mmCIF file of C-alpha atoms and ligand atoms in Angstrom:
data_model
loop_
_atom_site.group_PDB
_atom_site.id
_atom_site.type_symbol
_atom_site.label_atom_id
_atom_site.label_comp_id
_atom_site.label_asym_id
_atom_site.label_seq_id
_atom_site.Cartn_x
_atom_site.Cartn_y
_atom_site.Cartn_z
ATOM 1 C CA MET A 1 -0.267 0.228 0.084
ATOM 2 C CA SER A 2 1.149 3.736 -0.982
ATOM 3 C CA THR A 3 0.722 6.604 1.209
ATOM 4 C CA ASN A 4 0.912 10.192 0.026
ATOM 5 C CA ILE A 5 3.620 12.349 1.735
ATOM 6 C CA GLN A 6 3.875 15.574 2.130
ATOM 7 C CA ILE A 7 7.851 16.821 1.344
ATOM 8 C CA PRO A 8 8.153 20.530 3.718
ATOM 9 C CA SER A 9 7.753 23.776 2.319
ATOM 10 C CA PHE A 10 10.591 26.402 3.751
ATOM 11 C CA THR A 11 7.946 27.451 5.894
ATOM 12 C CA GLU A 12 6.995 24.217 7.410
ATOM 13 C CA ALA A 13 11.148 22.939 7.745
ATOM 14 C CA LYS A 14 11.446 21.828 10.829
ATOM 15 C CA ASN A 15 15.416 22.165 10.524
ATOM 16 C CA ARG A 16 18.249 23.082 8.662
ATOM 17 C CA ARG A 17 18.290 19.929 5.664
ATOM 18 C CA GLN A 18 14.524 20.474 5.380
ATOM 19 C CA LYS A 19 14.590 24.218 4.630
ATOM 20 C CA VAL A 20 18.071 24.063 2.158
ATOM 21 C CA ARG A 21 16.222 21.246 0.423
ATOM 22 C CA ALA A 22 13.126 23.526 -0.554
ATOM 23 C CA ALA A 23 15.187 26.969 -0.455
ATOM 24 C CA GLY A 24 14.767 29.165 -3.679
ATOM 25 C CA MET A 25 17.164 31.307 -5.121
ATOM 26 C CA ASN A 26 17.070 34.997 -5.361
ATOM 27 C CA PRO A 27 15.813 36.073 -8.503
ATOM 28 C CA ASN A 28 17.567 39.301 -8.675
ATOM 29 C CA TYR A 29 21.310 37.782 -9.573
ATOM 30 C CA TRP A 30 22.235 36.663 -13.239
ATOM 31 C CA TYR A 31 21.362 33.354 -13.841
ATOM 32 C CA PRO A 32 22.664 31.674 -17.482
ATOM 33 C CA VAL A 33 19.994 29.940 -18.908
ATOM 34 C CA GLY A 34 21.120 28.660 -22.048
ATOM 35 C CA TYR A 35 24.356 29.203 -25.337
ATOM 36 C CA VAL A 36 24.313 32.177 -27.332
ATOM 37 C CA GLY A 37 23.322 29.430 -30.521
ATOM 38 C CA ASP A 38 20.828 28.295 -29.140
ATOM 39 C CA VAL A 39 17.836 31.577 -30.040
ATOM 40 C CA GLY A 40 18.477 32.192 -33.642
ATOM 41 C CA VAL A 41 17.564 35.844 -35.329
ATOM 42 C CA GLY A 42 13.238 34.996 -35.196
ATOM 43 C CA GLU A 43 13.155 32.617 -32.795
ATOM 44 C CA VAL A 44 11.730 32.107 -29.499
ATOM 45 C CA THR A 45 11.557 29.643 -26.795
ATOM 46 C CA GLN A 46 11.330 29.567 -23.171
ATOM 47 C CA VAL A 47 13.314 29.171 -20.211
ATOM 48 C CA VAL A 48 12.219 28.689 -16.336
ATOM 49 C CA PHE A 49 13.909 29.734 -13.216
ATOM 50 C CA TRP A 50 12.104 28.493 -10.239
ATOM 51 C CA GLY A 51 9.193 27.121 -12.208
ATOM 52 C CA LYS A 52 8.577 30.626 -13.958
ATOM 53 C CA ARG A 53 8.269 30.773 -17.601
ATOM 54 C CA PHE A 54 10.116 33.671 -20.213
ATOM 55 C CA ALA A 55 9.493 33.677 -23.650
ATOM 56 C CA LEU A 56 12.445 34.311 -24.790
ATOM 57 C CA PHE A 57 13.456 35.939 -28.595
ATOM 58 C CA ARG A 58 15.436 37.467 -30.720
ATOM 59 C CA GLY A 59 14.435 39.879 -32.916
ATOM 60 C CA ASN A 60 15.445 40.495 -36.721
ATOM 61 C CA ASP A 61 18.106 43.440 -35.308
ATOM 62 C CA GLY A 62 19.615 40.726 -33.341
ATOM 63 C CA GLN A 63 18.534 41.636 -29.354
ATOM 64 C CA LEU A 64 17.624 39.148 -27.049
ATOM 65 C CA ARG A 65 14.458 39.657 -25.053
ATOM 66 C CA ALA A 66 12.692 38.165 -21.928
ATOM 67 C CA ILE A 67 8.826 38.453 -21.194
ATOM 68 C CA GLU A 68 6.578 37.079 -18.865
ATOM 69 C CA ASP A 69 5.742 33.226 -21.467
ATOM 70 C CA ARG A 70 2.038 34.270 -20.743
ATOM 71 C CA CYS A 71 0.051 36.165 -23.150
ATOM 72 C CA ALA A 72 -1.855 38.778 -21.586
ATOM 73 C CA HIS A 73 -5.174 37.400 -23.802
ATOM 74 C CA ARG A 74 -5.993 34.047 -22.185
ATOM 75 C CA GLN A 75 -2.421 33.106 -21.231
ATOM 76 C CA LEU A 76 -1.502 31.164 -23.939
ATOM 77 C CA GLU A 77 2.143 30.958 -23.562
ATOM 78 C CA LEU A 78 4.177 33.409 -25.976
ATOM 79 C CA SER A 79 7.491 30.787 -26.787
ATOM 80 C CA LYS A 80 4.729 28.230 -28.885
ATOM 81 C CA GLY A 81 4.221 31.557 -31.001
ATOM 82 C CA GLU A 82 6.364 33.856 -33.788
ATOM 83 C CA VAL A 83 8.445 35.956 -33.463
ATOM 84 C CA HIS A 84 7.678 38.796 -36.738
ATOM 85 C CA GLY A 85 10.217 41.869 -36.964
ATOM 86 C CA CYS A 86 11.554 42.895 -33.311
ATOM 87 C CA GLN A 87 8.144 41.775 -31.318
ATOM 88 C CA VAL A 88 7.186 38.444 -30.497
ATOM 89 C CA VAL A 89 3.034 36.644 -31.570
ATOM 90 C CA CYS A 90 0.838 34.860 -30.000
ATOM 91 C CA PRO A 91 -0.423 31.399 -31.869
ATOM 92 C CA TYR A 92 -4.004 31.836 -30.367
ATOM 93 C CA HIS A 93 -5.594 35.744 -31.724
ATOM 94 C CA GLY A 94 -2.388 36.576 -33.127
ATOM 95 C CA TRP A 95 -2.037 39.402 -30.533
ATOM 96 C CA THR A 96 1.638 40.811 -30.417
ATOM 97 C CA PHE A 97 3.904 42.405 -27.502
ATOM 98 C CA ASP A 98 6.773 44.381 -28.491
ATOM 99 C CA GLY A 99 10.512 43.156 -26.135
ATOM 100 C CA GLU A 100 9.328 45.257 -23.164
ATOM 101 C CA GLY A 101 6.104 43.104 -22.873
ATOM 102 C CA LYS A 102 3.770 45.743 -24.181
ATOM 103 C CA LEU A 103 0.647 44.750 -26.146
ATOM 104 C CA VAL A 104 1.031 46.408 -29.671
ATOM 105 C CA ASP A 105 -0.888 44.825 -32.058
ATOM 106 C CA VAL A 106 -4.340 42.731 -31.739
ATOM 107 C CA PRO A 107 -4.892 42.043 -35.918
ATOM 108 C CA HIS A 108 -8.636 41.317 -35.469
ATOM 109 C CA GLU A 109 -12.321 43.581 -34.737
ATOM 110 C CA LEU A 110 -11.666 45.153 -31.636
ATOM 111 C CA PHE A 111 -15.620 45.563 -31.499
ATOM 112 C CA GLU A 112 -15.036 49.227 -31.552
ATOM 113 C CA LYS A 113 -13.248 49.219 -28.227
ATOM 114 C CA PRO A 114 -9.306 50.915 -27.647
ATOM 115 C CA LEU A 115 -6.392 48.336 -28.208
ATOM 116 C CA PRO A 116 -5.862 47.415 -24.636
ATOM 117 C CA LYS A 117 -3.375 49.115 -22.210
ATOM 118 C CA LEU A 118 -1.487 46.295 -21.583
ATOM 119 C CA ARG A 119 1.898 45.114 -20.291
ATOM 120 C CA LEU A 120 3.527 41.514 -19.534
ATOM 121 C CA PRO A 121 6.366 41.691 -17.068
ATOM 122 C CA ASP A 122 9.717 42.516 -18.959
ATOM 123 C CA TYR A 123 13.709 40.917 -17.626
ATOM 124 C CA ALA A 124 17.149 41.597 -18.707
ATOM 125 C CA VAL A 125 19.087 39.663 -20.699
ATOM 126 C CA ARG A 126 22.622 39.567 -21.867
ATOM 127 C CA GLU A 127 24.424 37.476 -24.022
ATOM 128 C CA ARG A 128 28.457 36.761 -22.559
ATOM 129 C CA TYR A 129 31.161 33.724 -22.316
ATOM 130 C CA GLY A 130 29.345 31.878 -24.841
ATOM 131 C CA LEU A 131 25.854 32.090 -22.656
ATOM 132 C CA ILE A 132 22.483 33.608 -22.629
ATOM 133 C CA TRP A 133 21.876 34.911 -19.138
ATOM 134 C CA LEU A 134 18.971 36.260 -17.338
ATOM 135 C CA PHE A 135 18.278 38.416 -14.667
ATOM 136 C CA PRO A 136 14.604 36.624 -13.279
ATOM 137 C CA GLY A 137 14.142 39.540 -10.807
ATOM 138 C CA GLU A 138 13.207 42.610 -10.814
ATOM 139 C CA ARG A 139 14.855 44.764 -14.255
ATOM 140 C CA GLU A 140 15.862 48.053 -12.662
ATOM 141 C CA ARG A 141 18.212 46.159 -10.271
ATOM 142 C CA ALA A 142 19.957 44.066 -12.850
ATOM 143 C CA ASP A 143 22.425 47.484 -13.856
ATOM 144 C CA GLN A 144 23.373 46.875 -10.712
ATOM 145 C CA VAL A 145 23.928 43.521 -10.284
ATOM 146 C CA ALA A 146 26.912 42.114 -11.340
ATOM 147 C CA MET A 147 27.442 38.511 -13.546
ATOM 148 C CA PRO A 148 30.200 36.516 -12.444
ATOM 149 C CA GLU A 149 33.652 37.966 -13.761
ATOM 150 C CA ILE A 150 35.585 36.061 -15.807
ATOM 151 C CA PRO A 151 38.494 37.889 -18.021
ATOM 152 C CA GLU A 152 40.160 35.097 -18.640
ATOM 153 C CA ILE A 153 38.171 34.109 -20.554
ATOM 154 C CA GLU A 154 37.742 37.096 -22.261
ATOM 155 C CA GLY A 155 39.537 39.411 -25.033
ATOM 156 C CA ALA A 156 42.839 38.446 -27.428
ATOM 157 C CA ASN A 157 44.152 36.436 -25.055
ATOM 158 C CA ALA A 158 41.220 34.475 -23.430
ATOM 159 C CA TRP A 159 42.392 30.882 -22.221
ATOM 160 C CA ALA A 160 40.798 27.877 -23.757
ATOM 161 C CA CYS A 161 37.132 27.742 -22.512
ATOM 162 C CA VAL A 162 34.348 24.424 -23.189
ATOM 163 C CA PRO A 163 31.301 24.918 -21.007
ATOM 164 C CA VAL A 164 29.275 21.182 -20.374
ATOM 165 C CA ASP A 165 25.689 21.499 -18.770
ATOM 166 C CA PHE A 166 23.846 18.806 -17.416
ATOM 167 C CA THR A 167 19.724 19.261 -16.241
ATOM 168 C CA TRP A 168 19.623 16.631 -13.290
ATOM 169 C CA LYS A 169 17.062 15.565 -11.102
ATOM 170 C CA ALA A 170 18.270 17.401 -8.126
ATOM 171 C CA HIS A 171 17.725 20.491 -5.870
ATOM 172 C CA HIS A 172 20.394 23.090 -6.050
ATOM 173 C CA SER A 173 21.101 23.036 -2.835
ATOM 174 C CA MET A 174 22.498 19.614 -3.487
ATOM 175 C CA ILE A 175 24.313 20.525 -6.847
ATOM 176 C CA ILE A 176 26.268 23.247 -4.737
ATOM 177 C CA ASP A 177 26.750 21.095 -1.858
ATOM 178 C CA ASN A 178 28.740 18.638 -4.537
ATOM 179 C CA VAL A 179 31.398 20.897 -5.848
ATOM 180 C CA SER A 180 32.826 22.556 -3.327
ATOM 181 C CA ASP A 181 32.573 19.269 -0.445
ATOM 182 C CA PHE A 182 35.879 16.836 -1.309
ATOM 183 C CA THR A 183 34.442 14.583 0.965
ATOM 184 C CA HIS A 184 32.955 12.486 -2.316
ATOM 185 C CA ALA A 185 36.104 11.243 -3.263
ATOM 186 C CA TYR A 186 35.365 8.407 -3.067
ATOM 187 C CA LEU A 187 32.413 8.470 -5.555
ATOM 188 C CA HIS A 188 35.766 9.754 -8.516
ATOM 189 C CA ARG A 189 37.883 6.557 -7.896
ATOM 190 C CA LYS A 190 38.388 5.874 -10.808
ATOM 191 C CA TYR A 191 39.357 9.241 -12.454
ATOM 192 C CA GLU A 192 40.622 11.081 -9.310
ATOM 193 C CA PRO A 193 40.449 14.642 -9.276
ATOM 194 C CA PHE A 194 40.685 15.386 -6.213
ATOM 195 C CA LYS A 195 43.156 12.574 -4.372
ATOM 196 C CA ASN A 196 43.456 12.689 -0.127
ATOM 197 C CA PRO A 197 41.553 16.132 0.041
ATOM 198 C CA LYS A 198 41.886 17.763 3.507
ATOM 199 C CA LEU A 199 39.788 20.287 4.443
ATOM 200 C CA THR A 200 42.255 23.888 5.634
ATOM 201 C CA LYS A 201 40.168 26.639 5.152
ATOM 202 C CA VAL A 202 36.655 27.819 5.475
ATOM 203 C CA GLU A 203 35.521 31.923 6.078
ATOM 204 C CA VAL A 204 32.365 33.536 5.094
ATOM 205 C CA ASP A 205 32.128 36.864 4.057
ATOM 206 C CA ASP A 206 28.378 37.359 4.620
ATOM 207 C CA GLU A 207 28.386 40.638 3.387
ATOM 208 C CA ALA A 208 29.518 40.138 -0.352
ATOM 209 C CA SER A 209 27.068 36.500 -0.009
ATOM 210 C CA LYS A 210 30.835 34.341 -0.929
ATOM 211 C CA VAL A 211 31.835 31.441 1.124
ATOM 212 C CA PHE A 212 35.676 30.566 0.623
ATOM 213 C CA VAL A 213 37.018 26.555 1.478
ATOM 214 C CA GLU A 214 40.667 25.329 0.661
ATOM 215 C CA TYR A 215 42.276 21.991 0.521
ATOM 216 C CA ASP A 216 44.909 20.465 0.260
ATOM 217 C CA THR A 217 44.621 17.514 -2.361
ATOM 218 C CA GLU A 218 46.402 16.706 -5.234
ATOM 219 C CA VAL A 219 44.780 17.689 -8.439
ATOM 220 C CA GLY A 220 44.035 16.137 -11.231
ATOM 221 C CA ALA A 221 45.743 13.042 -10.037
ATOM 222 C CA GLY A 222 43.641 10.926 -12.409
ATOM 223 C CA LYS A 223 45.643 8.575 -14.891
ATOM 224 C CA LEU A 224 44.291 10.388 -17.937
ATOM 225 C CA TYR A 225 43.775 13.452 -16.428
ATOM 226 C CA SER A 226 48.374 14.307 -14.740
ATOM 227 C CA HIS A 227 49.618 13.928 -18.175
ATOM 228 C CA PHE A 228 48.230 17.105 -19.591
ATOM 229 C CA ILE A 229 49.048 18.988 -16.497
ATOM 230 C CA PRO A 230 52.871 20.541 -15.722
ATOM 231 C CA ARG A 231 53.654 20.220 -12.937
ATOM 232 C CA GLU A 232 57.084 21.897 -12.599
ATOM 233 C CA ASP A 233 54.521 24.797 -12.769
ATOM 234 C CA ALA A 234 51.888 24.263 -11.249
ATOM 235 C CA ASP A 235 51.144 23.970 -7.774
ATOM 236 C CA THR A 236 48.874 21.278 -7.327
ATOM 237 C CA GLY A 237 48.378 20.547 -4.308
ATOM 238 C CA HIS A 238 46.097 22.541 -3.161
ATOM 239 C CA MET A 239 42.426 24.006 -4.753
ATOM 240 C CA ARG A 240 40.655 26.966 -3.254
ATOM 241 C CA LEU A 241 36.837 27.147 -3.440
ATOM 242 C CA CYS A 242 33.467 29.756 -3.370
ATOM 243 C CA TYR A 243 30.471 29.511 -3.533
ATOM 244 C CA GLU A 244 29.968 32.650 -4.590
ATOM 245 C CA TYR A 245 26.358 32.602 -4.313
ATOM 246 C CA PRO A 246 24.375 31.626 -6.758
ATOM 247 C CA HIS A 247 27.090 30.263 -8.716
ATOM 248 C CA GLN A 248 30.723 28.289 -7.493
ATOM 249 C CA TRP A 249 33.633 28.239 -9.005
ATOM 250 C CA SER A 250 37.466 26.837 -8.234
ATOM 251 C CA ASN A 251 40.948 27.744 -8.784
ATOM 252 C CA THR A 252 44.654 25.902 -8.458
ATOM 253 C CA ASP A 253 47.897 28.262 -8.827
ATOM 254 C CA ASN A 254 45.838 29.692 -11.165
ATOM 255 C CA TRP A 255 46.510 27.440 -13.926
ATOM 256 C CA ILE A 256 43.099 25.180 -13.353
ATOM 257 C CA LYS A 257 39.742 26.892 -13.007
ATOM 258 C CA HIS A 258 35.842 26.498 -13.069
ATOM 259 C CA TRP A 259 32.852 27.534 -12.642
ATOM 260 C CA CYS A 260 29.597 26.070 -12.074
ATOM 261 C CA LEU A 261 27.270 27.592 -12.887
ATOM 262 C CA VAL A 262 23.774 27.121 -12.258
ATOM 263 C CA LEU A 263 19.922 27.342 -13.495
ATOM 264 C CA PRO A 264 17.079 26.661 -10.875
ATOM 265 C CA ILE A 265 14.358 25.175 -12.256
ATOM 266 C CA ASP A 266 12.104 23.992 -9.723
ATOM 267 C CA GLU A 267 12.178 22.131 -6.877
ATOM 268 C CA ARG A 268 14.008 19.032 -8.242
ATOM 269 C CA THR A 269 15.050 20.523 -11.829
ATOM 270 C CA THR A 270 18.171 22.112 -11.752
ATOM 271 C CA ARG A 271 20.649 22.876 -14.810
ATOM 272 C CA ALA A 272 24.105 23.463 -14.456
ATOM 273 C CA PHE A 273 26.840 24.633 -16.684
ATOM 274 C CA PHE A 274 30.446 23.566 -15.741
ATOM 275 C CA LEU A 275 32.900 25.964 -17.125
ATOM 276 C CA PHE A 276 36.814 24.885 -16.582
ATOM 277 C CA TYR A 277 39.516 26.512 -18.425
ATOM 278 C CA TYR A 278 43.438 25.947 -18.264
ATOM 279 C CA LYS A 279 45.669 28.377 -18.329
ATOM 280 C CA GLN A 280 48.073 25.379 -19.872
ATOM 281 C CA LEU A 281 47.423 22.063 -20.533
ATOM 282 C CA LYS A 282 50.991 20.005 -21.905
ATOM 283 C CA ILE A 283 51.184 17.251 -23.967
ATOM 284 C CA PRO A 284 51.339 13.809 -22.358
ATOM 285 C CA MET A 285 55.115 12.446 -21.874
ATOM 286 C CA LEU A 286 56.627 15.730 -22.726
ATOM 287 C CA PRO A 287 57.483 18.803 -20.957
ATOM 288 C CA VAL A 288 56.023 21.036 -24.430
ATOM 289 C CA ALA A 289 52.581 23.126 -23.872
ATOM 290 C CA ILE A 290 49.511 22.628 -25.989
ATOM 291 C CA PRO A 291 49.330 25.458 -28.421
ATOM 292 C CA ARG A 292 46.552 27.609 -27.533
ATOM 293 C CA TRP A 293 44.875 26.875 -31.240
ATOM 294 C CA LEU A 294 45.408 23.501 -30.033
ATOM 295 C CA MET A 295 43.422 23.673 -26.367
ATOM 296 C CA THR A 296 39.882 24.452 -28.251
ATOM 297 C CA PRO A 297 39.654 20.984 -30.000
ATOM 298 C CA ILE A 298 41.480 19.135 -27.242
ATOM 299 C CA LEU A 299 38.990 20.703 -24.894
ATOM 300 C CA THR A 300 36.308 19.582 -27.002
ATOM 301 C CA VAL A 301 38.260 15.837 -26.845
ATOM 302 C CA ALA A 302 38.853 16.062 -22.784
ATOM 303 C CA ASN A 303 35.147 17.078 -22.244
ATOM 304 C CA ARG A 304 34.299 13.883 -23.493
ATOM 305 C CA ILE A 305 36.229 11.337 -22.475
ATOM 306 C CA LEU A 306 37.028 12.833 -19.089
ATOM 307 C CA MET A 307 34.854 15.782 -18.206
ATOM 308 C CA ARG A 308 31.365 14.295 -19.076
ATOM 309 C CA PRO A 309 31.780 10.903 -17.713
ATOM 310 C CA LEU A 310 33.124 12.441 -14.632
ATOM 311 C CA LEU A 311 29.953 14.330 -13.603
ATOM 312 C CA GLU A 312 27.637 12.040 -14.352
ATOM 313 C CA GLU A 313 28.931 10.742 -11.658
ATOM 314 C CA ASP A 314 28.012 13.209 -9.897
ATOM 315 C CA GLY A 315 24.365 13.883 -11.320
ATOM 316 C CA GLU A 316 23.786 10.166 -10.604
ATOM 317 C CA ALA A 317 24.547 11.038 -7.135
ATOM 318 C CA VAL A 318 23.063 13.607 -6.621
ATOM 319 C CA GLU A 319 19.710 12.620 -7.932
ATOM 320 C CA ALA A 320 20.308 9.741 -5.827
ATOM 321 C CA GLU A 321 20.315 12.264 -3.331
ATOM 322 C CA GLN A 322 17.288 13.362 -3.992
ATOM 323 C CA GLU A 323 15.361 10.779 -4.474
ATOM 324 C CA GLY A 324 16.916 10.200 -0.931
ATOM 325 C CA TYR A 325 15.712 12.623 0.312
ATOM 326 C CA GLU A 326 12.027 12.656 -0.924
ATOM 327 C CA ARG A 327 11.997 9.495 0.891
ATOM 328 C CA HIS A 328 13.744 10.028 4.410
ATOM 329 C CA PHE A 329 13.339 13.978 4.881
ATOM 330 C CA ASP A 330 12.380 13.542 8.759
ATOM 331 C CA ALA A 331 15.948 11.644 8.981
ATOM 332 C CA PRO A 332 18.322 13.368 11.231
ATOM 333 C CA ILE A 333 20.922 15.373 9.964
ATOM 334 C CA ALA A 334 24.398 13.595 9.949
ATOM 335 C CA GLU A 335 26.962 15.678 7.889
ATOM 336 C CA LEU A 336 30.257 16.100 9.351
ATOM 337 C CA ASN A 337 32.285 19.170 6.390
ATOM 338 C CA PRO A 338 31.439 22.153 8.175
ATOM 339 C CA ALA A 339 31.715 23.866 4.701
ATOM 340 C CA VAL A 340 28.547 21.940 3.973
ATOM 341 C CA HIS A 341 27.049 24.142 6.806
ATOM 342 C CA GLU A 342 28.427 27.516 5.910
ATOM 343 C CA PHE A 343 26.996 26.790 1.456
ATOM 344 C CA GLN A 344 23.535 25.670 3.384
ATOM 345 C CA ARG A 345 23.244 28.308 5.794
ATOM 346 C CA LEU A 346 23.670 30.942 2.881
ATOM 347 C CA THR A 347 21.703 29.510 0.574
ATOM 348 C CA ILE A 348 18.317 30.142 3.215
ATOM 349 C CA ALA A 349 19.838 33.414 4.455
ATOM 350 C CA LYS A 350 19.515 34.130 0.746
ATOM 351 C CA TRP A 351 16.351 32.864 0.398
ATOM 352 C CA GLU A 352 14.884 34.409 3.218
ATOM 353 C CA GLU A 353 16.654 37.648 2.540
ATOM 354 C CA TYR A 354 13.748 37.493 -0.878
ATOM 355 C CA LEU A 355 10.721 36.462 1.344
ATOM 356 C CA ALA A 356 11.596 39.506 3.632
ATOM 357 C CA GLU A 357 12.220 42.125 0.311
ATOM 358 C CA ARG A 358 8.671 40.172 -1.008
ATOM 359 C CA GLU A 359 6.620 41.320 2.002
ATOM 360 C CA ARG A 360 7.765 44.521 1.845
ATOM 361 C CA GLN A 361 7.249 44.951 -1.581
ATOM 362 C CA PRO A 362 3.349 44.006 -2.676
ATOM 363 C CA ASN A 363 4.114 44.950 -6.351
ATOM 364 C CA ALA A 364 8.086 43.289 -6.104
ATOM 365 C CA ARG A 365 7.373 40.856 -9.307
ATOM 366 C CA ARG A 366 6.763 37.639 -7.824
ATOM 367 C CA LEU A 367 7.729 33.849 -8.500
ATOM 368 C CA PRO A 368 6.031 31.407 -7.359
ATOM 369 C CA VAL A 369 7.004 30.099 -4.016
ATOM 370 C CA MET A 370 6.166 25.923 -5.626
ATOM 371 C CA PRO A 371 4.075 24.022 -3.365
ATOM 372 C CA SER A 372 5.560 20.418 -3.048
ATOM 373 C CA ALA A 373 4.024 17.829 -4.942
ATOM 374 C CA PRO A 374 2.980 14.515 -2.741
ATOM 375 C CA ARG A 375 5.501 12.001 -3.570
ATOM 376 C CA GLN A 376 4.373 8.241 -3.317
ATOM 377 C CA ALA A 377 6.073 6.895 -1.256
HETATM 378 S S1 LIG B 1 -4.843 33.715 -26.513
HETATM 379 FE FE1 LIG B 1 -3.113 34.510 -27.056
HETATM 380 S S2 LIG B 1 -4.080 36.163 -28.647
HETATM 381 FE FE2 LIG B 1 -5.993 35.051 -27.599
HETATM 382 FE FE1 LIG B 2 32.101 15.503 -7.375
#
């Protein structure tokens, strides 16, 4: 016999574990929603942030625009419509909205009424690092909030970087816990991306919404990876990581760096974009650096044979953790790594900050506070 079990919502949560697994992410930050090439001129697509749908479209001027993904007439999704010029047209009665969400045309009889004055919320969108970035919160704030700064992968001497991404059936906080918590070296015993980790520092900067973590560890010690790392030049015995809300990065001696950029889609779905970039890699067996022009094709291959299989191990683990959480959300907390406590504390604090702000400003753009779906147990 099965019963429906309700996973606690953020307000119902009885402890920090339940709270963090129900927390959303503050929409007043920049989030990656896809690759620049995903939306061509004249195309519209849907992106989702924490249950809220956005119609993202590129006009014939090449500019991307994002508005709420619902027609103001009968609430059909505009992402199912067409782009005409720099406007999006609903597939049902053809009502047409511009990039600011304003209704600009109704192509049928108006029954002697004026064109309704309707406007859907519009959102800030940018293209950078080969990614499309959305600011799902208040548009007016977008210019004041910095997106992750990754100077190494921009400009004439950019380091090579070939992003990989995954959509995992897991809450975003499980992914943040995973990427900066090296106690899971066991999971990667085949590839050994970090070996014998020892936590040496946890430092919280509440004002900047950052948690810094450091490990002494053998970085890239695995059979395959180790041949590409110029160990004579790079100190690969130490790694610095940071949960820089809402994303995460790591740095090994300014030689190997990465960002894990998250897009929380809903309570149990997260898309994660991994950007690994290297100052230099060497030709295996030889003390010779791989030339810059060869780095991109080599990284493309490395992603396929090394990075993807490695990160898929993490994906399987966090998806299994999500299932375990839903079955046993009442189990006692058994977390040893102090860094994980700090990641979770920051995620909860930022979500509480957003909810409190929303209370104070009832007109602020609302995101759905997702109800917990009943689950079969
Ligand atoms: S529902 Fe969109 S035009 Fe009618
Ligand atoms: Fe991992």
